[in-house]
PDB file of C-alpha atoms in Angstrom:
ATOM      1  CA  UNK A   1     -12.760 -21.306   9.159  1.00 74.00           C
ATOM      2  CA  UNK A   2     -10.996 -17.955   7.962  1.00 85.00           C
ATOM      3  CA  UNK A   3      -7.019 -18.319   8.380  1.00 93.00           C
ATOM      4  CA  UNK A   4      -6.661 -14.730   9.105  1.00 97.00           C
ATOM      5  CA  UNK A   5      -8.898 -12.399  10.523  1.00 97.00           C
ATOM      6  CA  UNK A   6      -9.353  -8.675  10.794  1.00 98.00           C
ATOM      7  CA  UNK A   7     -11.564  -7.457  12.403  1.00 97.00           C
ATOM      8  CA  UNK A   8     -11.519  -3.905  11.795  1.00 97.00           C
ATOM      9  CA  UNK A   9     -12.907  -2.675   8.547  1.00 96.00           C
ATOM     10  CA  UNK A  10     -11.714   0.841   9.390  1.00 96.00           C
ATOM     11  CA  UNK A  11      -9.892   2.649  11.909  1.00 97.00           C
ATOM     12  CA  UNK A  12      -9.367   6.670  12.697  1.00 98.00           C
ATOM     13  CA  UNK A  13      -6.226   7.620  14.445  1.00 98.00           C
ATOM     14  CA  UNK A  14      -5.107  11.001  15.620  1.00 98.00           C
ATOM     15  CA  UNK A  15      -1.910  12.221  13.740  1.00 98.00           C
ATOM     16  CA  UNK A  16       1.775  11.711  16.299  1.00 98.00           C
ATOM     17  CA  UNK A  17      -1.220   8.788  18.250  1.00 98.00           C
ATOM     18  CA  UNK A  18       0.217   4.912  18.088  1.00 98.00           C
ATOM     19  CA  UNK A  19      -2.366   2.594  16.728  1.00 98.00           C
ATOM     20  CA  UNK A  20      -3.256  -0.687  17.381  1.00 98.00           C
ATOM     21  CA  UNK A  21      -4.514  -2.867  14.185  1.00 98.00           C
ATOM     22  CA  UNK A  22      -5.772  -6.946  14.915  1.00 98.00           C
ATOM     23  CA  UNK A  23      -4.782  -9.585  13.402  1.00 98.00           C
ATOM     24  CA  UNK A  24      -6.035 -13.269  14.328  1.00 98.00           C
ATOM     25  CA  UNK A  25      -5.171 -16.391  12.743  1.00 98.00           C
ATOM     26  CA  UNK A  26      -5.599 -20.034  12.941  1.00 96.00           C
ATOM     27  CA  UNK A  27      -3.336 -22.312  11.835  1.00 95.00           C
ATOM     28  CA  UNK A  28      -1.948 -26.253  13.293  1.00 93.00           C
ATOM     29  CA  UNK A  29       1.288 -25.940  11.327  1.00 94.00           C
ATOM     30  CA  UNK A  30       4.209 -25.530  14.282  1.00 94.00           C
ATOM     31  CA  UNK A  31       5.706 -23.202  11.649  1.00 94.00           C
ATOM     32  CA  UNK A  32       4.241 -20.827  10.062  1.00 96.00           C
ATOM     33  CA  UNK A  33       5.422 -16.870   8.960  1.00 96.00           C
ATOM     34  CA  UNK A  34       3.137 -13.669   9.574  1.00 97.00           C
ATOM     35  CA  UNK A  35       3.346 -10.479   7.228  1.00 98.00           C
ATOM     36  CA  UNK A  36       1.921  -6.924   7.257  1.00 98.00           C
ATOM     37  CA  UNK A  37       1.412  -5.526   3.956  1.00 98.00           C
ATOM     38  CA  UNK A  38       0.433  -1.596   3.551  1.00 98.00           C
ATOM     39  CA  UNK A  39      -1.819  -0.607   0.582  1.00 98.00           C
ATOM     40  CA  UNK A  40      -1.565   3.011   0.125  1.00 97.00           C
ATOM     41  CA  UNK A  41      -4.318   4.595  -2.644  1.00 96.00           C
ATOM     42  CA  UNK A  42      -1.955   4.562  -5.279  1.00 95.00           C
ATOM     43  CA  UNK A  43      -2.470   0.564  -4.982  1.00 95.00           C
ATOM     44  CA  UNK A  44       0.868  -0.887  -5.158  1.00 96.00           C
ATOM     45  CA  UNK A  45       1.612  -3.587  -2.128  1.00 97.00           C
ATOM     46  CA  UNK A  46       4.329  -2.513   0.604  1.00 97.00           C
ATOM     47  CA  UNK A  47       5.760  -5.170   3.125  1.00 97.00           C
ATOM     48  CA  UNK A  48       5.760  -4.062   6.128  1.00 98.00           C
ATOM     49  CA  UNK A  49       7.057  -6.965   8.887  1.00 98.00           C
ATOM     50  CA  UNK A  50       7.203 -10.112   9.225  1.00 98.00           C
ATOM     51  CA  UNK A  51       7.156 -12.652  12.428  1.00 98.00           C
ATOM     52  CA  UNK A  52       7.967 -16.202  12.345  1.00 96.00           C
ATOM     53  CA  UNK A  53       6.484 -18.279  14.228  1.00 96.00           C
ATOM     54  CA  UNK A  54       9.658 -19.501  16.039  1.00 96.00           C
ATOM     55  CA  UNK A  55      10.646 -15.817  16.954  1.00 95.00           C
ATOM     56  CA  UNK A  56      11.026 -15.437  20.405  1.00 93.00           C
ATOM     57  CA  UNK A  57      10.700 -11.499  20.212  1.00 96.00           C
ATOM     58  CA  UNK A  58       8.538 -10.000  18.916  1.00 97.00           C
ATOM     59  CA  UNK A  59       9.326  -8.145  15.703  1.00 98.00           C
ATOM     60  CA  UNK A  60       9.676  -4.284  14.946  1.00 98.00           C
ATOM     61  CA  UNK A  61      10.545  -2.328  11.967  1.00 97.00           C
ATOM     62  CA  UNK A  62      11.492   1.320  12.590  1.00 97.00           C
ATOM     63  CA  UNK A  63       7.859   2.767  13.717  1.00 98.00           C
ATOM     64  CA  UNK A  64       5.780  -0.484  12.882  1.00 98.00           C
ATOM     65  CA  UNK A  65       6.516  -3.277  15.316  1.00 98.00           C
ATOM     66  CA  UNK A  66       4.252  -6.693  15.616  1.00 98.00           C
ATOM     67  CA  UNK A  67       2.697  -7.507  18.951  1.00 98.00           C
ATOM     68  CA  UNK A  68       2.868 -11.889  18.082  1.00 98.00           C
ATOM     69  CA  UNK A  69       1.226 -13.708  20.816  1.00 97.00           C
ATOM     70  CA  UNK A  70       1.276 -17.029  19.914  1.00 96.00           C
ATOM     71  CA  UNK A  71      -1.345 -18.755  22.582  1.00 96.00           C
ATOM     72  CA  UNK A  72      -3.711 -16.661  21.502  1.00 97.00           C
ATOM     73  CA  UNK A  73      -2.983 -16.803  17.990  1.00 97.00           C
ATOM     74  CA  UNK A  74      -3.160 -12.816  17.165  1.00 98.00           C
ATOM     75  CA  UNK A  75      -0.724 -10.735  15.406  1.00 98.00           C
ATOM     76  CA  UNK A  76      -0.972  -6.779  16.166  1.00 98.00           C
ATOM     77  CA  UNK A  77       0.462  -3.927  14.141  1.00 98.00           C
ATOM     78  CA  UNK A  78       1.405  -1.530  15.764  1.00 98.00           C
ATOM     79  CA  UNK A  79       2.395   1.920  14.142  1.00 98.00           C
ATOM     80  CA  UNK A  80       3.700   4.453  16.688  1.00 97.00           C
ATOM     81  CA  UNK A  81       3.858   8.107  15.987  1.00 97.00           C
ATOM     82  CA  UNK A  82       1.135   8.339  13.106  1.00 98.00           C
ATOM     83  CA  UNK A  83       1.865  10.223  10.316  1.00 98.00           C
ATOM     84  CA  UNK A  84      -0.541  11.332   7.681  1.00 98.00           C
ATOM     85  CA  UNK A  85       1.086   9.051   5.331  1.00 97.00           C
ATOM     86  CA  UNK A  86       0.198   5.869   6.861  1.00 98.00           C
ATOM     87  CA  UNK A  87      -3.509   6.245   6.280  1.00 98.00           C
ATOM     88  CA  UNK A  88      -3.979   3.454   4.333  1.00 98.00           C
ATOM     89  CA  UNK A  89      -5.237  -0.570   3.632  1.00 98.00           C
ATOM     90  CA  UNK A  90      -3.756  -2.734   5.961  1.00 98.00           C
ATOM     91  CA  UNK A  91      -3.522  -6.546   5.184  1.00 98.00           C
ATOM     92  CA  UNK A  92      -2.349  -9.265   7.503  1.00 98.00           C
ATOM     93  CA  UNK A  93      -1.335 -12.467   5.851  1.00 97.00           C
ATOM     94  CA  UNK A  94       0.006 -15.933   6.719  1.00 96.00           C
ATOM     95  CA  UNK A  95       1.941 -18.594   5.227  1.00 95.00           C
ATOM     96  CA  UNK A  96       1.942 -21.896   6.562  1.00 92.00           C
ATOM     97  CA  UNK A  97       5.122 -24.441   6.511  1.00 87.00           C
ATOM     98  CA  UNK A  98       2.716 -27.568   5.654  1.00 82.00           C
ATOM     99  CA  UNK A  99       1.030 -25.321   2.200  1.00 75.00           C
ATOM    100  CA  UNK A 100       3.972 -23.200   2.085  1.00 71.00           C
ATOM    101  CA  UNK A 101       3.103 -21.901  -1.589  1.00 82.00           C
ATOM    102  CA  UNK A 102       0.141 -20.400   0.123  1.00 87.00           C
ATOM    103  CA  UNK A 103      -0.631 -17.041   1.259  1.00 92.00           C
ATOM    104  CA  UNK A 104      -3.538 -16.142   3.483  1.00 94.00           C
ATOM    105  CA  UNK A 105      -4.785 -12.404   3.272  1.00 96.00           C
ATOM    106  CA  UNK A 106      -6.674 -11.085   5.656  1.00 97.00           C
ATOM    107  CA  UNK A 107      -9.577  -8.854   4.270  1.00 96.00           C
ATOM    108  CA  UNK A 108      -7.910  -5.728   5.736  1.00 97.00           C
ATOM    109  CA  UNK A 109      -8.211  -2.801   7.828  1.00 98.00           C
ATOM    110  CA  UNK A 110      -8.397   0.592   6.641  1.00 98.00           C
ATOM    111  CA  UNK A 111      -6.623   3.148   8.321  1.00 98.00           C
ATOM    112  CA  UNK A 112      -6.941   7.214   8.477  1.00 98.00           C
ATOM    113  CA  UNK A 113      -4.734   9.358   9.994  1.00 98.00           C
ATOM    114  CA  UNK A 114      -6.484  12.626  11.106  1.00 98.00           C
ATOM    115  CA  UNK A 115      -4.372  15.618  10.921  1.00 96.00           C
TER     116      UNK A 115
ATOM    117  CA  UNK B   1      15.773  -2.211 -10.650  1.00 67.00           C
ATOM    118  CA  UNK B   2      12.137  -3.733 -10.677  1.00 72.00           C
ATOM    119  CA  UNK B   3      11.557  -6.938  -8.819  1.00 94.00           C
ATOM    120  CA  UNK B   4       8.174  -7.682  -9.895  1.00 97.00           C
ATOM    121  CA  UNK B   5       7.180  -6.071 -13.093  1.00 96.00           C
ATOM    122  CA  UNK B   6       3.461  -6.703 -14.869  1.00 96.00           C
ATOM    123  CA  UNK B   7       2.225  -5.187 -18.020  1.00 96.00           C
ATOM    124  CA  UNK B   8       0.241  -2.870 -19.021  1.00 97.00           C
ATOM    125  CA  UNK B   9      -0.734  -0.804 -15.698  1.00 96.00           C
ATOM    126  CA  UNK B  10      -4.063   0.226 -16.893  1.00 97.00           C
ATOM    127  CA  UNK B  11      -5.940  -1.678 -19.459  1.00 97.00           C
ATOM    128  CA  UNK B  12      -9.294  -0.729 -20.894  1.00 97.00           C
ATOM    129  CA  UNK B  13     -11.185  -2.634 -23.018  1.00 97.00           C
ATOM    130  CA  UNK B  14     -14.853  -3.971 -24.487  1.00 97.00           C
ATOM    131  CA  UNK B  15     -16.548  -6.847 -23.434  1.00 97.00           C
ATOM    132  CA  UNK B  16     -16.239 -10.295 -25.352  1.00 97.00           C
ATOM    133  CA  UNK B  17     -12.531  -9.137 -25.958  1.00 97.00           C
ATOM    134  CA  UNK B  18      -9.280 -11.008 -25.241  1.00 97.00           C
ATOM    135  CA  UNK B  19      -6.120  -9.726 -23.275  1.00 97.00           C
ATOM    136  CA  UNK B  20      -3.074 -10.476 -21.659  1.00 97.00           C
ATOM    137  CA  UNK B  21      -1.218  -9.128 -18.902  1.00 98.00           C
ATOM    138  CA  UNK B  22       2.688 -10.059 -18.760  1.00 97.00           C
ATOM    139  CA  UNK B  23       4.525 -10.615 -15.456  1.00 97.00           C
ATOM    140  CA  UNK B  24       8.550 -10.572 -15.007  1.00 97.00           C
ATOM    141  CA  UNK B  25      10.553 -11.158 -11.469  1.00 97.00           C
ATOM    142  CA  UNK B  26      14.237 -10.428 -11.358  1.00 96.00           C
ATOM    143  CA  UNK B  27      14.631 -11.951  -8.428  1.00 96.00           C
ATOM    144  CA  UNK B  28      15.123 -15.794  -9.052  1.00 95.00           C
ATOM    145  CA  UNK B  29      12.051 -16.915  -7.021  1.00 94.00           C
ATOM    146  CA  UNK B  30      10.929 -20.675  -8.184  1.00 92.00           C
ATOM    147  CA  UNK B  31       7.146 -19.284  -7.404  1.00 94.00           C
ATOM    148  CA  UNK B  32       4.728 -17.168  -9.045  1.00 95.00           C
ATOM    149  CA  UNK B  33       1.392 -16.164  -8.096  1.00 95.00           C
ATOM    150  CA  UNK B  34      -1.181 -14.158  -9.775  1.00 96.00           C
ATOM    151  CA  UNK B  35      -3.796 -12.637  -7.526  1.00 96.00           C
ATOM    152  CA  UNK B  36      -7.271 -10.848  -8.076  1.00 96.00           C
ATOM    153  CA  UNK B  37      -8.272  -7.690  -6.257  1.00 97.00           C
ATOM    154  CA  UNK B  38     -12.004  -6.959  -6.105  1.00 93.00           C
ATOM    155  CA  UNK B  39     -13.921  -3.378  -5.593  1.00 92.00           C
ATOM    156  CA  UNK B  40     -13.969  -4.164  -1.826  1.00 92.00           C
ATOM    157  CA  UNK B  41      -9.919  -4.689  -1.462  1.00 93.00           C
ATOM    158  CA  UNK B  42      -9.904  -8.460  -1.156  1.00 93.00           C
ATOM    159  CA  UNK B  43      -7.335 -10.348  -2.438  1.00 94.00           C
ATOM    160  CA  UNK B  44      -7.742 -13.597  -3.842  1.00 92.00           C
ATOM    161  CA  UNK B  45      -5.084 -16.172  -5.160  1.00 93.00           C
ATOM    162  CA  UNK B  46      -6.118 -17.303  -8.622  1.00 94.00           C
ATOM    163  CA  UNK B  47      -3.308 -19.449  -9.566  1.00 92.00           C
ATOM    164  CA  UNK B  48       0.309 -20.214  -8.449  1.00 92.00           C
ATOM    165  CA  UNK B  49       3.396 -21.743 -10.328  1.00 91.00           C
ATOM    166  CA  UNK B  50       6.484 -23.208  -8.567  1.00 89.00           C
ATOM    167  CA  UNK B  51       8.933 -23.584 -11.641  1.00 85.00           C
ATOM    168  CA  UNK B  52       6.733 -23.116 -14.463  1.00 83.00           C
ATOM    169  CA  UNK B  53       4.421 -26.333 -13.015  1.00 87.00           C
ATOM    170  CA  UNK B  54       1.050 -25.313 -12.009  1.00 87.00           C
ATOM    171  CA  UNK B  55       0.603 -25.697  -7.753  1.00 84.00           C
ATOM    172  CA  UNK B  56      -2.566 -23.439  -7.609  1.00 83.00           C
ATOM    173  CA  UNK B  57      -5.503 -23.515  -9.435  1.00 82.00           C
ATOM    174  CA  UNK B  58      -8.689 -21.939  -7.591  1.00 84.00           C
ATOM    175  CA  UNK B  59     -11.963 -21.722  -8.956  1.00 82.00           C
ATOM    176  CA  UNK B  60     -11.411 -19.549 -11.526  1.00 89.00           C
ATOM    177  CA  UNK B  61     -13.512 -19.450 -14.614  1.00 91.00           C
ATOM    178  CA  UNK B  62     -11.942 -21.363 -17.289  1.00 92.00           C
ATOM    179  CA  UNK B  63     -11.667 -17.801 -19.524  1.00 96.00           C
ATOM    180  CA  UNK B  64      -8.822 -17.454 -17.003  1.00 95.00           C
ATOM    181  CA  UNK B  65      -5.598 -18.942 -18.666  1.00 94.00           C
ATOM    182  CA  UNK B  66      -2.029 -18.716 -16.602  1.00 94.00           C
ATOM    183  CA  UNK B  67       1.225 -19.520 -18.881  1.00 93.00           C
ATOM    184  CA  UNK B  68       4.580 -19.615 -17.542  1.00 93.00           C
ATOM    185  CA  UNK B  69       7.343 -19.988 -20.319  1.00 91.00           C
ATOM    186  CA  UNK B  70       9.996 -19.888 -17.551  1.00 92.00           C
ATOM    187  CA  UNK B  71      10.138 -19.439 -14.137  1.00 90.00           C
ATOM    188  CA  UNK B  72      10.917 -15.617 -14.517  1.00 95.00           C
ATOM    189  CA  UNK B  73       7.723 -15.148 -16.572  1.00 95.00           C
ATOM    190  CA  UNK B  74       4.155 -15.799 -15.341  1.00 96.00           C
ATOM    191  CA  UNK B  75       1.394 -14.283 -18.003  1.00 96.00           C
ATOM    192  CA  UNK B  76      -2.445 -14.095 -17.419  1.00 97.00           C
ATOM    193  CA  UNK B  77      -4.502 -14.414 -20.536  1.00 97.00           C
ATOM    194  CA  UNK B  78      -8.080 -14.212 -20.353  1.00 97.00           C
ATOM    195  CA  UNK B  79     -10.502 -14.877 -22.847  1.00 97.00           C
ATOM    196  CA  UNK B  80     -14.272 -13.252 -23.583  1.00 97.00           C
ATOM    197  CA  UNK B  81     -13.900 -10.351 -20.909  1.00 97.00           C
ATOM    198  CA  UNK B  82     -16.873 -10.226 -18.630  1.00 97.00           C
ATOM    199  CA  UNK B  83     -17.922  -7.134 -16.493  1.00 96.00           C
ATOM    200  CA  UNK B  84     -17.109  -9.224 -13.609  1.00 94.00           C
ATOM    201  CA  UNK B  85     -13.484  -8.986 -14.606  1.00 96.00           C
ATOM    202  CA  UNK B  86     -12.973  -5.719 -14.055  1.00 97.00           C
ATOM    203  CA  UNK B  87     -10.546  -6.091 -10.733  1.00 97.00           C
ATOM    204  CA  UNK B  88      -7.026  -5.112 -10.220  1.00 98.00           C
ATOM    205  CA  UNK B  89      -4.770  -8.064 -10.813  1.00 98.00           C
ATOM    206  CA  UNK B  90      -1.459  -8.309  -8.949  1.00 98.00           C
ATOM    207  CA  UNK B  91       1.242 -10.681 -10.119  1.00 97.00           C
ATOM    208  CA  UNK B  92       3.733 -11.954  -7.268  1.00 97.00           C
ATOM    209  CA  UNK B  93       6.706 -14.181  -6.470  1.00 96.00           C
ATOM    210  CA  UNK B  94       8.184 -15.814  -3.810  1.00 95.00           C
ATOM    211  CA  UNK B  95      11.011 -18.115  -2.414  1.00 92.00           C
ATOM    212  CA  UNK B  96       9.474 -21.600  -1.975  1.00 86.00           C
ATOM    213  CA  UNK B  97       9.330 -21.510   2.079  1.00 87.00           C
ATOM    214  CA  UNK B  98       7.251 -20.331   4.519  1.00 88.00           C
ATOM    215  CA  UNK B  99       9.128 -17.331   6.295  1.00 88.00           C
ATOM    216  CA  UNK B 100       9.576 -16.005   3.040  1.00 92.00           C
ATOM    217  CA  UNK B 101       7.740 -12.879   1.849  1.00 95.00           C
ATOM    218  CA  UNK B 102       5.858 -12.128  -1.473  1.00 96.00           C
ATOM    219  CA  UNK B 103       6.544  -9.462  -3.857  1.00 97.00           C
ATOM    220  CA  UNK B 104       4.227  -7.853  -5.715  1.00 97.00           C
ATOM    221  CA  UNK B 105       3.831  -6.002  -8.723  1.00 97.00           C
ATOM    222  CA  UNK B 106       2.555  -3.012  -9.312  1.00 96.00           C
ATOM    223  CA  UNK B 107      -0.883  -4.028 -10.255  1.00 97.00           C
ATOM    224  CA  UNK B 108      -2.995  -3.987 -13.567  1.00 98.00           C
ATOM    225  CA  UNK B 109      -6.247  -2.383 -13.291  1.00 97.00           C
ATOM    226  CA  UNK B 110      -8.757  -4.001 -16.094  1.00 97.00           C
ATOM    227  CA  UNK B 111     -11.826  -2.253 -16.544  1.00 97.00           C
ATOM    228  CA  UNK B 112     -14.516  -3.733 -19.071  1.00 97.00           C
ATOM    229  CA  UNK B 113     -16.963  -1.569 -20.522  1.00 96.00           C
TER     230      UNK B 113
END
């Protein structure tokens, strides 16, 4: 079974919109850590957020903020206010406290902001 | 300062060749990852290094050699360059624990003719 899963191959979203991207996982490890990394065409990898699985709140980072719901083992981005600038790949990954040297990527989301 | 920083950025070069690509972190991580990017944006660990041992190996041709002279330094050498090769390859590092993030480099695109 795939650790993380997206869903989304691509998404449009109107410029000054909020946009939802998914995120599943699965995972038996009580503790575990979520990340969003941004991949912008100039290729280099930008973290976005993280959420740990402990975390009672959910996390946010200026206009990015993680919608974690833990029962049903998802892991939103959400980016409020799109700017042209955030069109983008969007990776969700996972690490695991049992095979903590491990990432798991997600095969990501690509995002477009229309103007 | 640059956290994670791999050498060269671009690299071009024939098929049957050998090259390297260096990696550096400043920032004292005991783990080092390097990771292959295909044409369709997936990312997929090749190998891993948690104080210059060897923790990941996936299947990854034998052409494929990882060396880690300390555990600031994590270099990719790979022998008799295939087409297939031709990927960007991102060296990383991390803190050994699981709510820790990775940091990535800025990438090496290969490209075999």
């Amino acid at each position: 079974a795939q650790k993380i899963t997206q869903t989304q191959p691509g998404m449009f979203v109107q410029e000054k919109e909020a946009v939802t991207l998914d995120c599943t996982y699965d995972t038996s490890d009580p503790s575990y850590g979520l990340f969003w990394y941004k991949q912008p065409s100039s290729g280099e990898m930008i973290f976005l957020i993280y959420q740990g699985s402990y975390d009672q709140q959910n996390a946010t980072e200026g206009r990015y903020s993680l919608n974690f719901q833990k029962a049903r083992k998802s892991a939103n981005l959400v980016i409020s206010a799109s700017q042209l600038g955030d069109s983008a790949m969007y990776f969700c990954a996972m690490r695991e406290g049992t095979t903590g040297n491990q990432f798991y990527f997600g095969t990501g989301t690509s995002l477009t902001v229309i103007p | 300062d640059t956290a994670v920083s791999q050498t060269p950025k671009y690299l071009v070069t024939q098929m049957g060749n050998d090259k390297s690509i260096k990696c550096e972190q400043n920032l004292g991580h005991d783990t080092m990852y390097w990771y292959k990017q295909d044409s369709k944006k997936f990312l997929k660990i090749m190998f891993s290094y948690n104080n210059k041992e060897l923790i990941i190996n996936e299947t990854v041709p034998n052409r494929f050699s990882p060396k880690s002279p300390d555990k600031a330094h994590l270099n990719l050498h790979i022998n008799s360059l295939e087409l297939g090769d031709s990927a960007v390859y991102f060296c990383a590092s991390s803190q050994e624990f699981w709510g820790e993030k990775l940091f990535f480099g800025s990438g090496t695109q290969l490209s075999v003719l």
